[in-house]
Short mmCIF file of C-alpha atoms and ligand atoms in Angstrom, two decimals:
data_model
loop_
_atom_site.label_atom_id
_atom_site.label_comp_id
_atom_site.label_asym_id
_atom_site.label_seq_id
_atom_site.Cartn_x
_atom_site.Cartn_y
_atom_site.Cartn_z
CA MET A 55 0.35 -0.32 0.18
CA THR A 56 1.12 3.85 -0.83
CA HIS A 57 0.23 7.16 0.50
CA ASP A 58 -1.39 8.97 -1.91
CA SER A 59 -0.40 13.29 -1.32
CA LEU A 60 -4.07 13.52 0.57
CA GLY A 61 -1.86 11.14 2.72
CA GLU A 62 -4.53 8.61 2.98
CA ILE A 63 -4.46 4.45 1.58
CA GLN A 64 -4.06 4.41 -2.11
CA THR A 65 -7.48 2.47 -2.86
CA GLY A 66 -7.93 4.50 -5.73
CA LYS A 67 -10.55 6.62 -4.90
CA ILE A 68 -10.54 10.00 -4.87
CA PRO A 69 -10.74 11.35 -1.06
CA LEU A 70 -13.86 13.62 -1.04
CA LYS A 71 -13.17 15.05 2.55
CA GLY A 72 -11.02 18.34 3.76
CA ARG A 73 -11.95 19.65 0.57
CA THR A 74 -13.72 23.21 -0.25
CA LEU A 75 -16.90 23.69 -2.20
CA PRO A 76 -15.54 24.77 -4.92
CA GLU A 77 -12.65 21.84 -5.15
CA LEU A 78 -15.56 19.72 -4.41
CA SER A 79 -17.88 20.60 -7.58
CA GLU A 80 -14.67 20.15 -9.66
CA ILE A 81 -14.47 17.03 -8.21
CA VAL A 82 -18.35 16.06 -9.38
CA VAL A 83 -18.64 17.48 -12.42
CA SER A 84 -15.11 15.52 -13.00
CA LEU A 85 -17.20 12.32 -12.88
CA GLY A 86 -20.03 12.87 -15.17
CA GLU A 87 -22.55 15.09 -12.15
CA LYS A 88 -24.37 18.07 -12.32
CA PRO A 89 -22.29 20.90 -9.60
CA PHE A 90 -24.83 21.39 -7.29
CA ARG A 91 -24.35 17.75 -6.37
CA ALA A 92 -21.37 19.30 -4.79
CA LYS A 93 -23.15 21.83 -2.91
CA GLN A 94 -25.17 18.59 -1.89
CA ILE A 95 -22.66 16.54 -0.60
CA TYR A 96 -20.79 19.17 1.13
CA HIS A 97 -24.14 19.74 3.07
CA GLY A 98 -24.06 15.92 3.78
CA LEU A 99 -20.41 15.71 5.13
CA TYR A 100 -20.57 18.92 7.30
CA VAL A 101 -24.18 19.46 8.04
CA ASN A 102 -25.58 16.27 8.41
CA ARG A 103 -22.26 14.94 9.49
CA TYR A 104 -22.97 11.65 7.50
CA GLU A 105 -19.86 8.85 7.24
CA SER A 106 -21.40 6.97 4.48
CA TRP A 107 -22.40 7.12 1.26
CA ASP A 108 -25.65 5.16 2.72
CA GLN A 109 -26.56 8.34 4.78
CA PHE A 110 -27.20 9.79 1.73
CA THR A 111 -30.45 8.84 1.64
CA THR A 112 -31.72 11.42 -0.90
CA PHE A 113 -29.47 10.23 -3.83
CA SER A 114 -30.80 7.29 -6.52
CA LYS A 115 -29.50 3.85 -4.81
CA ALA A 116 -27.44 4.57 -8.44
CA LEU A 117 -25.82 7.83 -7.34
CA ARG A 118 -24.21 6.40 -4.05
CA GLU A 119 -23.14 2.81 -5.85
CA LYS A 120 -20.87 5.21 -8.02
CA LEU A 121 -19.95 7.53 -5.13
CA GLU A 122 -18.99 4.38 -3.59
CA GLU A 123 -17.49 2.77 -6.23
CA GLN A 124 -15.14 6.20 -7.29
CA CYS A 125 -15.14 8.32 -3.51
CA SER A 126 -13.72 7.53 -0.32
CA LEU A 127 -14.96 9.24 2.80
CA THR A 128 -12.33 8.26 5.45
CA ARG A 129 -12.53 9.34 8.53
CA LEU A 130 -11.00 9.13 12.43
CA HIS A 131 -10.57 6.77 14.12
CA THR A 132 -10.29 6.67 18.74
CA ILE A 133 -7.67 4.99 19.70
CA LYS A 134 -8.00 5.88 23.22
CA HIS A 135 -10.93 8.68 25.67
CA LEU A 136 -10.27 10.29 29.06
CA LYS A 137 -11.99 11.66 31.36
CA SER A 138 -10.77 14.07 33.62
CA VAL A 139 -12.36 15.17 36.80
CA ASP A 140 -12.88 18.46 35.92
CA GLY A 141 -14.21 17.47 32.97
CA THR A 142 -11.90 18.01 30.24
CA GLN A 143 -11.56 14.91 27.37
CA LYS A 144 -8.87 14.17 26.04
CA PHE A 145 -8.95 11.77 22.57
CA THR A 146 -6.35 10.56 20.91
CA PHE A 147 -6.84 9.48 17.35
CA ALA A 148 -4.90 7.94 14.07
CA SER A 149 -6.73 8.25 11.05
CA GLU A 150 -5.75 4.43 10.07
CA PRO A 151 -5.31 2.25 12.44
CA GLU A 152 -2.73 0.23 11.93
CA ASN A 153 0.16 3.07 10.47
CA GLY A 154 0.59 4.05 13.81
CA LYS A 155 0.40 7.67 13.38
CA GLU A 156 -1.79 9.38 16.56
CA PHE A 157 -2.40 13.15 18.12
CA GLU A 158 -4.94 13.90 20.77
CA ALA A 159 -7.56 16.70 20.83
CA VAL A 160 -9.03 18.04 23.98
CA TRP A 161 -13.05 18.50 24.71
CA ILE A 162 -12.99 21.53 27.78
CA PRO A 163 -15.84 21.69 28.23
CA SER A 164 -16.84 25.19 31.59
CA GLY A 165 -14.97 27.95 30.20
CA ASP A 166 -16.36 31.58 31.11
CA GLY A 167 -19.83 32.33 30.12
CA GLY A 168 -20.77 28.35 28.43
CA ARG A 169 -17.99 28.55 26.62
CA LYS A 170 -17.27 25.01 25.13
CA THR A 171 -13.95 25.05 23.71
CA ILE A 172 -11.77 21.68 21.07
CA CYS A 173 -8.61 21.59 21.70
CA ILE A 174 -6.84 20.03 18.18
CA SER A 175 -3.98 19.50 16.56
CA SER A 176 -1.70 21.07 13.29
CA GLN A 177 0.79 18.10 13.06
CA VAL A 178 1.61 14.39 14.16
CA GLY A 179 4.58 15.29 16.97
CA CYS A 180 6.17 18.85 16.24
CA THR A 181 9.48 19.78 14.37
CA LEU A 182 9.82 22.38 17.59
CA ASN A 183 12.12 21.96 20.55
CA CYS A 184 10.37 24.07 22.86
CA LYS A 185 11.84 22.98 26.30
CA PHE A 186 8.80 23.45 28.53
CA CYS A 187 5.88 21.13 26.17
CA ALA A 188 5.50 17.76 26.29
CA THR A 189 5.26 17.32 22.15
CA ALA A 190 8.86 17.90 21.69
CA LYS A 191 9.70 14.89 22.96
CA LEU A 192 7.96 13.22 20.23
CA GLU A 193 8.94 12.12 17.02
CA PHE A 194 7.56 13.77 14.63
CA GLN A 195 5.58 11.98 12.18
CA GLY A 196 4.32 14.84 9.13
CA ASN A 197 1.45 16.95 8.53
CA LEU A 198 -2.23 16.27 9.86
CA LYS A 199 -4.34 16.89 6.32
CA ALA A 200 -6.98 19.43 6.18
CA HIS A 201 -9.56 16.75 7.00
CA GLU A 202 -7.47 15.54 9.52
CA ILE A 203 -8.16 18.44 11.34
CA VAL A 204 -11.99 19.01 10.49
CA ASP A 205 -12.82 15.07 11.50
CA GLN A 206 -11.18 16.02 15.17
CA VAL A 207 -13.83 18.55 15.91
CA LEU A 208 -16.64 16.16 14.05
CA GLN A 209 -15.29 12.70 16.50
CA VAL A 210 -15.36 15.00 19.24
CA GLU A 211 -18.55 16.29 18.99
CA LYS A 212 -20.48 13.09 18.19
CA THR A 213 -18.44 11.26 21.30
CA VAL A 214 -19.80 13.99 23.50
CA GLY A 215 -22.70 15.02 22.09
CA ASP A 216 -22.13 18.63 21.91
CA ARG A 217 -21.38 21.40 20.23
CA ALA A 218 -17.78 22.95 20.77
CA THR A 219 -18.39 26.65 20.57
CA ASN A 220 -14.37 27.91 20.13
CA ILE A 221 -11.84 26.22 18.24
CA VAL A 222 -8.28 26.32 19.40
CA PHE A 223 -4.87 25.33 17.11
CA MET A 224 -3.17 24.83 20.10
CA GLY A 225 -3.06 20.70 20.43
CA MET A 226 0.30 18.94 18.87
CA GLY A 227 2.36 20.41 16.17
CA GLU A 228 3.29 24.65 15.07
CA PRO A 229 0.20 25.48 12.96
CA PHE A 230 1.39 27.93 10.27
CA HIS A 231 4.36 24.94 9.51
CA ASN A 232 1.39 22.83 7.79
CA TYR A 233 -0.21 26.53 6.50
CA PHE A 234 -2.55 25.37 3.80
CA ASN A 235 -3.75 22.18 5.59
CA VAL A 236 -4.44 24.13 8.62
CA ILE A 237 -6.19 27.19 6.82
CA ARG A 238 -8.44 25.12 4.53
CA ALA A 239 -9.56 23.89 7.72
CA ALA A 240 -10.78 26.51 9.28
CA SER A 241 -12.39 27.70 6.39
CA ILE A 242 -14.78 24.31 6.51
CA LEU A 243 -15.01 24.66 9.80
CA HIS A 244 -15.92 28.71 9.61
CA ASP A 245 -18.02 28.21 6.14
CA PRO A 246 -21.79 28.80 7.12
CA ASP A 247 -22.74 26.30 4.28
CA ALA A 248 -20.56 23.31 6.69
CA LEU A 249 -19.60 23.67 10.49
CA ASN A 250 -20.27 27.44 10.93
CA LEU A 251 -18.21 28.94 13.71
CA GLY A 252 -17.32 32.33 13.59
CA ALA A 253 -14.00 33.43 12.43
CA ARG A 254 -13.20 35.18 15.80
CA ARG A 255 -14.06 31.88 17.21
CA ILE A 256 -11.62 30.07 15.48
CA THR A 257 -8.30 30.77 17.10
CA ILE A 258 -5.40 29.67 15.36
CA SER A 259 -1.86 29.91 17.82
CA THR A 260 2.27 29.70 16.45
CA SER A 261 5.13 30.10 17.94
CA GLY A 262 6.23 32.77 16.13
CA VAL A 263 6.70 31.44 12.77
CA VAL A 264 7.36 35.19 10.60
CA ASN A 265 6.98 33.99 7.16
CA GLY A 266 3.52 31.83 8.70
CA ILE A 267 2.64 35.39 9.98
CA ARG A 268 3.14 37.17 6.57
CA ARG A 269 1.00 34.96 5.33
CA PHE A 270 -1.75 35.54 7.38
CA ILE A 271 -1.83 39.40 7.29
CA GLU A 272 -1.23 39.00 3.76
CA ASN A 273 -4.36 36.66 3.16
CA LYS A 274 -6.16 39.02 5.41
CA GLU A 275 -7.13 35.33 7.52
CA PRO A 276 -10.42 36.43 9.61
CA TYR A 277 -9.62 33.99 12.45
CA ASN A 278 -7.85 34.57 16.10
CA PHE A 279 -4.47 35.01 15.60
CA ALA A 280 -2.18 34.14 18.99
CA ILE A 281 1.35 34.29 19.56
CA SER A 282 3.28 31.84 22.32
CA LEU A 283 5.98 34.73 23.88
CA ASN A 284 6.50 32.53 27.00
CA HIS A 285 9.33 35.30 27.04
CA PRO A 286 9.62 38.72 26.68
CA ASP A 287 13.69 39.18 25.43
CA ARG A 288 15.59 37.36 23.30
CA ASP A 289 18.52 35.50 25.09
CA GLY A 290 15.80 34.29 27.13
CA ARG A 291 13.44 32.90 24.25
CA ARG A 292 16.44 31.40 22.51
CA GLU A 293 16.77 29.82 25.77
CA ILE A 294 13.49 28.16 26.19
CA MET A 295 12.15 27.91 22.03
CA ASP A 296 14.83 27.14 18.93
CA ILE A 297 12.69 28.90 16.72
CA GLU A 298 14.46 31.85 18.01
CA GLU A 299 17.24 30.53 16.30
CA LYS A 300 14.89 31.34 12.77
CA PHE A 301 12.54 34.18 13.93
CA THR A 302 14.05 36.57 16.15
CA LEU A 303 12.00 39.02 18.94
CA PRO A 304 12.46 41.46 17.22
CA GLU A 305 11.18 40.17 13.61
CA LEU A 306 8.34 38.29 15.15
CA LEU A 307 6.69 41.96 17.30
CA GLN A 308 7.38 43.51 14.22
CA ALA A 309 5.18 40.76 12.61
CA ALA A 310 2.60 41.21 15.16
CA LYS A 311 2.60 45.19 14.96
CA ASP A 312 1.52 44.35 11.50
CA PHE A 313 -1.31 42.50 11.80
CA THR A 314 -2.50 44.58 14.24
CA ARG A 315 -1.90 47.76 12.09
CA GLU A 316 -3.46 45.91 8.71
CA LEU A 317 -6.26 44.45 9.88
CA LYS A 318 -7.15 46.14 12.78
CA ARG A 319 -6.79 43.59 15.12
CA ARG A 320 -5.88 42.58 18.26
CA ILE A 321 -3.52 40.18 19.33
CA THR A 322 -3.14 37.48 21.93
CA PHE A 323 -0.16 36.68 23.97
CA GLU A 324 0.34 33.22 24.99
CA TYR A 325 3.26 33.80 28.46
CA VAL A 326 3.71 30.31 29.94
CA MET A 327 4.92 30.96 33.17
CA ILE A 328 8.37 28.42 34.60
CA PRO A 329 9.53 29.73 37.92
CA GLY A 330 13.30 31.47 37.89
CA VAL A 331 13.35 31.66 33.76
CA ASN A 332 10.65 34.26 32.74
CA MET A 333 8.64 36.01 35.84
CA GLY A 334 9.62 38.03 38.52
CA LYS A 335 10.18 42.13 38.02
CA GLN A 336 13.00 42.47 35.50
CA ASN A 337 10.58 39.97 32.54
CA ALA A 338 7.32 41.65 33.88
CA ASP A 339 8.98 45.35 33.11
CA LYS A 340 9.73 44.13 29.53
CA LEU A 341 7.17 42.82 28.48
CA VAL A 342 4.28 45.64 30.05
CA LYS A 343 7.13 47.25 27.28
CA ILE A 344 6.31 44.87 23.92
CA ALA A 345 2.54 44.75 25.77
CA ARG A 346 2.32 48.62 25.33
CA SER A 347 3.92 49.12 21.56
CA LEU A 348 0.79 47.44 20.42
CA ASP A 349 -3.02 46.64 20.56
CA CYS A 350 -3.22 43.35 22.19
CA LYS A 351 -3.79 41.12 25.21
CA ILE A 352 -2.13 38.17 27.49
CA ASN A 353 -2.93 34.98 28.06
CA VAL A 354 -0.81 33.47 31.14
CA ILE A 355 -0.20 29.76 32.19
CA PRO A 356 1.44 27.84 34.50
CA LEU A 357 3.51 25.30 33.43
CA ASN A 358 1.72 22.41 33.71
CA THR A 359 5.30 20.01 32.94
CA GLU A 360 8.42 19.62 34.88
CA PHE A 361 11.29 19.05 32.80
CA PHE A 362 14.62 20.62 34.36
CA GLY A 363 14.12 20.88 37.30
CA TRP A 364 10.87 23.42 36.76
CA ARG A 365 7.91 23.99 38.62
CA ARG A 366 4.60 25.52 38.45
CA PRO A 367 4.70 28.77 39.53
CA THR A 368 2.03 29.01 43.13
CA PRO A 369 -1.05 31.01 43.59
CA ASP A 370 0.79 33.40 44.76
CA GLU A 371 3.66 33.86 42.35
CA VAL A 372 0.45 33.88 39.72
CA ARG A 373 -1.13 36.87 41.21
CA GLU A 374 2.20 38.13 41.90
CA PHE A 375 3.56 38.24 38.11
CA ILE A 376 -0.10 39.53 36.62
CA SER A 377 -0.62 42.36 39.20
CA LEU A 378 3.16 43.71 37.90
CA LEU A 379 1.56 43.36 34.23
CA GLU A 380 -1.18 45.33 35.37
CA PRO A 381 0.43 48.52 34.63
CA ALA A 382 0.64 47.37 30.50
CA GLY A 383 -3.58 48.23 31.23
CA ILE A 384 -4.63 45.75 28.98
CA PRO A 385 -6.35 42.67 29.72
CA ILE A 386 -4.14 39.56 31.37
CA LEU A 387 -6.12 36.38 31.78
CA ASN A 388 -4.87 33.25 33.99
CA ARG A 389 -5.57 30.87 31.11
CA ARG A 390 -6.94 27.72 33.31
CA SER A 391 -5.61 24.61 31.55
CA PRO A 392 -7.80 22.05 32.88
CA GLY A 393 -7.01 18.27 32.11
CA LYS A 394 -4.05 17.78 33.66
CA ASP A 395 -4.99 14.27 35.44
CA ILE A 396 -5.60 13.29 31.80
CA PHE A 397 -2.48 14.97 30.32
CA GLY A 398 -4.41 17.05 28.46
CA ALA A 399 -3.53 20.14 29.32
CA CYS A 400 -1.23 22.95 27.95
CA GLY A 401 1.79 21.76 26.68
CA MET A 402 0.69 17.85 27.73
CA LEU A 403 -0.40 16.68 24.48
CA ALA A 404 2.76 13.50 23.77
CA SER A 405 0.31 10.72 23.13
CA LYS A 406 2.75 7.59 22.39
CA SER A 407 3.85 7.09 18.83
N1 SAH B 231 3.02 25.66 18.37
C1 SAH B 231 1.56 26.41 18.35
C2 SAH B 231 0.74 25.67 19.20
C3 SAH B 231 0.78 24.99 19.55
S1 SAH B 231 -0.28 26.20 21.60
C4 SAH B 231 2.15 27.79 19.54
O1 SAH B 231 3.27 27.40 19.98
O2 SAH B 231 1.15 28.38 19.76
C5 SAH B 231 0.12 26.01 22.57
C6 SAH B 231 0.62 26.05 23.90
O3 SAH B 231 1.11 25.72 25.38
C7 SAH B 231 1.39 27.51 23.74
O4 SAH B 231 0.88 28.68 23.93
C8 SAH B 231 2.24 26.78 24.78
O5 SAH B 231 3.29 28.00 24.71
C9 SAH B 231 1.75 26.61 26.16
N2 SAH B 231 2.23 25.54 27.07
C10 SAH B 231 3.77 24.59 25.67
N3 SAH B 231 3.94 23.59 26.98
C11 SAH B 231 3.39 24.15 27.92
C12 SAH B 231 3.59 23.40 29.04
N4 SAH B 231 4.14 22.63 29.71
N5 SAH B 231 2.83 24.48 30.30
C13 SAH B 231 1.49 25.53 29.81
N6 SAH B 231 1.53 25.80 28.25
C14 SAH B 231 2.27 24.97 28.29
#
């Protein structure tokens, strides 16, 4: 068996999932069908959430048989499903159970104001080597295809029997190292004719891949945008995030400023708090200076891993650090990071591969 360009096992069938509507129309026409069928298939897949051709009961039997013969509708398989005491649920998925590639998504139900978030992965493992992140310890096994990204949402929602209000690309991987699949997936999540989630309810987070940020600005992508800053100066950031070697903090901040200026939208900085590494008055002052230079808000996240003997900050340390950031005059959110008991919290996604 070989893998085709969509990462699926070659069956000779045309994979139909993860396609935009215009792409689907082209395929449908090439099969000798009327273009309106594409809209029906798209609606069936993403609104009715059908998983097999039998479910397309408005199609004639002959058409269903033809589609079955020529087109595939692959879906993710749930390999593991864990429930936290706090209501968080972690899913380990595989596209094909036998290929060993596993990736995770997390259902986080109890946010403020009835928020229900699904945190999804964009890659199997990650090529970045952020010192505090468990995903970095995995072997990198490749990019996820658009349908594998969208399907995480479909499968999680099917199992929990509920719909998410928000989607965050903050699971395994660096979204901007898989730019086109991520944007294509986001567009299907957003499309009113598909999953119909508001663009501001979809957040794409990058560790600082500046060329990706430039492309995101150029294409005027409507999605929420976050940068994992994690340290306010170059030397300190280089110590904990290898990406700093490739794209320096000044370049990153310039791109962030351009984002806020050109798209007229606020950016979110994520900041993992690691005692003795990036907290304290000096770091807080530098962070305030950055925050004042552009339209942003900061989400601080207490460290969830214990590599290098690092530890989680105490609630007092967190409060103190947040109070040091107050002069920035911007929203600072202490991000809840539930699901620690099932290794589903930020920075903990590392299913065995
Ligand atoms: N690669 C992208 C997407 C992953 S998002 C990015 O870096 O933005 C994962 C988020 O969790 C990032 O904001 C990261 O800084 C944070 N994180 C990673 N490891 C963590 C840990 N051990 N504890 C708390 N947060 C962590």
